[in-house]
Each structure stands twice: as C-alpha cells, then as structure tokens.
C-alpha cells in the first residue's frame, strides 16, 4: 500500500508558458504572482562554483583557469566514484645511506566502491598526500596553439578590411558602369552572416602589410599509414587491459539560483547564497494524498479516501469542485468524480502539538459522511469515483481545490491605514489530478 | 547523438552522450529532448551563463533542416545565447591542419560522407555518401553474434545468445566492436571476401584470430568467435552491385571535381569520424583506393594516382570539433559571421545552404533603412 504514497500519484497543474503537471514536492510558489511555478518557469543562473567532494569554494575566475576541475579530487575511471588517498609505509633506501632502508610514506589513490587503485595501471606512488598527481599534457597542444595564433592573425586582418570597407562605403558615388568594370558590385562582396568560411583564404599572408607575420607550416600529408602489427591476428587479447589508464579529475558543480526576473550580482560567499524563489510549494499549498482505494469497477461508484494536509499555521478553508465537462484542465480524467460540496476546515499546523498532552480537542463538527478522520492539521475525506472506461489501465480523476492563502511573506506595501497588520487572504484554485491505478479485474 | 562541447581556449572536449532515437520524432518531443541535453551541457559540464557565450555548432551538411531549426530555437529562445554559427564539419576539419584544400571523408555512425574542400570552399556538387557507418557495423555484428556465438552462464555452457539474454543491447555491441574487432589489411581482406561469397567454391578463408571471452553482467560470458573479429568490418569495403564502398566514394568525388583541383585534393586526404578510429582502417582505406584507381572506370579519368593522407592533431572523432573550437577562438570575426539573436528574432529562421529564401542580411545592418537601388547612385552628386 505504500505505492499509494508515491509522489507522482497526485499531480498539480502549473499554469506557466506550458501547462505542466507535477507533484507538489517538485514545485515552487512565487510570492509575487501567488501561483505555482515549476522548474520550467524559472531561468537558471550560474552563481558560484564548488567541488562536490571536498566542498571547496572556488571563485569563478579561478574556476575558469582550472577548466572547472578541482585540483585535488579525482574520480575512479571505472565507476566514477570519488577516489580517496591512501597511505602505506614502504621500505625505501635512505638518501644518505643507500644500504640502509627506512620506512617512508607513499600515497596512492584507491576507490572505495570498485576497489580500483592507481597501482593497477602502473602509476607510481607519490610522496605527497595532495598535489602530486598531474594531468598528462596533450601532445598536440603546441601545434594547436600555433594554429590558433595563425588564424587569429587572419581574423584580425579580415576585421581590419571589413572596417575599412565600412568607412569606404560612405564615399560611394561611383557610377554603375565604373563598378561593373571592376567586377562584382560592392553589395555582393559583403559577407553574409552565416555564409561558409570561404574568404579566410582570400586573406592569405601575401600582402605584406604587417611586420610580424606568423606563418604556419601546413600539415604534411603522409604517403603511408602504419599497418596493423602482425601479431594482431594471432595474439589473444584479455579484456581488462583495455581499461582507461588516466585519472579523471572531478568536475566542479554549481550553485544555481533560480529566479524569474533580472539577475543580481553573484554572491561571493557560498554560505550566503539564497534561492531567489524561496517558497517551496509544499510549505504553502495544502497537499492532497491518496490514502486508500477500494476495488474500482466499471460504472460502479466507489469511495476513495484522500487526505488533505495544511502546511501553514492558520486555519485554512478548502472547497472542492469537480471539473466541468468542457474544462480543458480535466481532459485527462477517465472517471467521473463527485466531491464533497461542503467546505472543509483544516486546523493550523502546530509544531508543538505532539508534545502537548493537555491540548484541547478541536471541535469542528465534521460530517461523518464526508470527513473520515481528523488529526491535527490533516483530515481524511471521501470522494466518489465512477470509472467511465471499461478497459482502463489507470483511472485518472481531476478536480479543483479552492483554498485561502495568506501571503505573510509578501512585501508589505505601505498602506494609508496604519495598524493594519494582518495580511489579506486571497483565494487560490489549484487543479489536481490523481492516478488511482487500474480497474479491479 | 554524441555532443562534444567546450568553451574556446580549452582544447579538451567534454563528452556528453544522449540518445536521440530517430530524426522523425515530432518537433515538440525533439525540442524537449534537445532542451534537456543543452541544459545538462551548460549547467553540469560547462558551468557558464549561456547569455555570455557565442555558440559554434559543428554540423553535417546533410543534417535535416527541422533538426537544425529546432536546435536553433532551443538556443535562442530557451537559453538566449548571443549568437549561433553552424559550421560544416568537413570545412572545420581542415582548420586543424593549416591547409586550404582537402578531400574530407567523415566516417560516422549513420553514414560516410565525402566532401571536397578547395581553397576553403566546399565543392558541394561533388558530395558522395553511403549509409555505411557505425550503425551498419553494429547491425552486422549483432546478427553475427546472435547467429554464431554462444554464451556461458554460471550453470550452463554453450547456450545460444537469444536464449540467455534475448537481444544484445547496442552499448554492448559497440563495446565488443571497439575492443575486439579490427580491419584486416588488403590481401587478407580480399581473401575473406572471396571465401564469404565463395563464387567458385575453392576459396579458403585465412586463419581467424583467437576467440575472445567477453564478460556480460551477471557471470555470463559471451564467446566471440575469432572469425567475426576480422570479417565484420569487410562490409565497409565489399562492393555491392553498384560497386560502391567507402574507398570508391573518394574516387567518385574526385571524378566530380574540376580537373585542376584533383591533384591537390588527392594528395590531401583527411579522414574524420568515429568509425575511422578502428585499428587498421586507414591503412586499408589507402590500399583500397590505390587498388581501385587502377580499374578502368577510374584510370581513364583520373590522371594523378598519388594519394596522401593527413594526420590531424586530434583523434578522428574530435577533429571537426577541434576545428570549430579553433574557429570559435577567433573573437574578432566570430560575431560578424554568426547569426545573431536579433536577426533570428526578426526573421524567425536561420540561413541554410539549401534554402534560397533567406533575405540578404545587409538591409538589417543599416537599421530600418532599405539599401538604395544601384541606379540611384549613378546619378548621385555626393562626394
């Protein structure tokens, strides 16, 4: 029966750019527009970088320099778990006296999950605990840097020509015949955005304007390629050899703050980062959960027990309403639902209630047909469900929940009437969809 | 679809794999999948604000238009990047070499595509393609494994593959391909092909390499037969009824090129793409080309018979990406050659080489003004 408590059984509708249904635990509540919001409605902002394994905070500039990698933490190449540094004592000859050996500490990396160690691939133990493990250099880095410099020079030249042409355009008064004599009209010579990278060739370094010319050796094509070694056809291969032999440094992760409007300055101290949408939906919107479902039969009315929990400290009044036939929000429902018409009253959440033995019992006078039980801020109530489809794998019902909401966190507008401390209650309507499971066979 | 991405000046790519199953899924689903993919790229791997960085996308020129448009929409509408540049992969590959002309062959997953580039301009009419790539190899390998190989479990031996695990997952097939298979050299390959087709009943296959025990999960071991290891790659070089193989693509493309370009192109071959990383592939390719060029249909047309191949400073599956990264580092011109967000918002589409209806963007540079017709300038008295 725990499957009834699965969060995705009950989905709330979010009216954003796209209408999405998501469980309440995954939604947020915006205090400015008093509406449910999901991750789709927010824009993500990169705030600051930290390492997920050593939790070291890194300023953004440093992160960019280190290519978003932490210097001290590594991942296992087999299972991607974080590696831990282990120390052993190995006998090593003393530097002064080669004949005597003494115990020296050596450090190697090991994975706690798959038992891989850096010794497996032949990496030598290091003598320092951290900072000894270097990333191997890419052998082509030098050549690539040279290529980049060369192309940057060509690009600079192209930009200069473009700027020159822009200035020259002002003085265009050449008659048509003149420009025809000189080839294509000036209009056709301009580069179209999105055009292929063709004219970089036109800017070869033949025009010796610049003093400093970086020339690049074009790559030499080879006549022959190395063939496969002879023993490839006869040597049996053992598969563990083919595993990776390099260390993988840990990627930095990101504190991402979610917000809807313009960005603010990034925080320098990670402990002071606050999410800009601070209201998690579960703390403000009453939550509907399924408690028990009887056997559902086609066209037979059954009673389903639901619970409604009040997350705020005030008393909340809730009214339920079924979706109309033509309601687009109720399109997915495959069963008719009859909800209690009376208003349900939920007591406020009282954190100390369970410790308070002398609490007065709440007197709410519940209709036993509607309300099954009441427990502090939660009530159980019945709805009647009539499945409409005969072969239904998942009976779905939807209805509206109308509740009052006091926006205590809203910015207090300076009002004319002083002394008006209580926040106004507004009525919000949430559209809830429940998946009740298959029909009984 | 496997994506390599990085910011400029970092010359090591991050790999991010995503399964984009077919191209003909509808646009909304594609939009959602691409959006999540790009989101992971930005916020898990690159860790930058998308609004700060220009984007260079390396694409195949045969990429379906609606995929391109959906991707552009994701970048501009969802992530609000300042500009996007679609760079053809064949063109970008030569930027890693410092040369201006090359005959570039991209051996990828779905297909092998050859496009000559002369003086930095792709010779579009000379393109050649075949659907022989990683996907075809996987299909062939899967068929052979199911047909010929046996699986040992902890309790039984010699079971047939479908009986134990049903169908082999694609990742496993790819792993087996990468770890155990290779491309035989020309002589051996021809003998294997003869034995397979066995036209005159006497051809004998050369001795196969040893079998390999490949561990599947759960204590199962798949015995990969040695004869599969060297023969599965022959499908790339077997010539079907139209006598096309990956080697003939290069020669066919050369034939379509203008005569004066052919010598330069044949001496500057560049091979990129993941399938080109198979051991023995390049050697066999060169040998096949040299063999085929002696055939009458080529030797009458092609005068130069010298072929030389480049070795780019990156693994073949990253070469096009590296070229794009180098281009992306050219801050001076990247902006003027990209499609800016303003242009996209105004016109609602990106220019495509196969679409003639893109208006020339000059009119947008002079904001609001339409360019004067040429005739007017003839009578202008401005100095």
CSV table of C-alpha atoms in Angstrom, one decimal, chain A residues 173-186, chain B residues 373-380:
chain,number,residue,atom,x,y,z
A,173,UNK,CA,29.4,57.7,-55.7
A,174,UNK,CA,30.9,55.6,-58.4
A,175,UNK,CA,28.7,55.3,-61.4
A,176,UNK,CA,27.3,52.0,-62.2
A,177,UNK,CA,29.5,51.4,-65.2
A,178,UNK,CA,32.5,52.0,-63.1
A,179,UNK,CA,31.7,49.4,-60.6
A,180,UNK,CA,30.8,47.0,-63.3
A,181,UNK,CA,34.2,47.4,-64.9
A,182,UNK,CA,35.8,46.4,-61.6
A,183,UNK,CA,33.9,43.2,-61.2
A,184,UNK,CA,31.1,42.4,-58.8
A,185,UNK,CA,29.2,45.2,-57.3
A,186,UNK,CA,30.1,46.2,-53.8
B,373,UNK,CA,18.9,50.8,-55.7
B,374,UNK,CA,22.1,50.9,-57.6
B,375,UNK,CA,20.7,53.2,-60.3
B,376,UNK,CA,20.3,56.0,-57.8
B,377,UNK,CA,24.0,56.0,-57.1
B,378,UNK,CA,24.8,56.6,-60.7
B,379,UNK,CA,23.2,60.0,-60.5
B,380,UNK,CA,24.3,60.9,-57.1
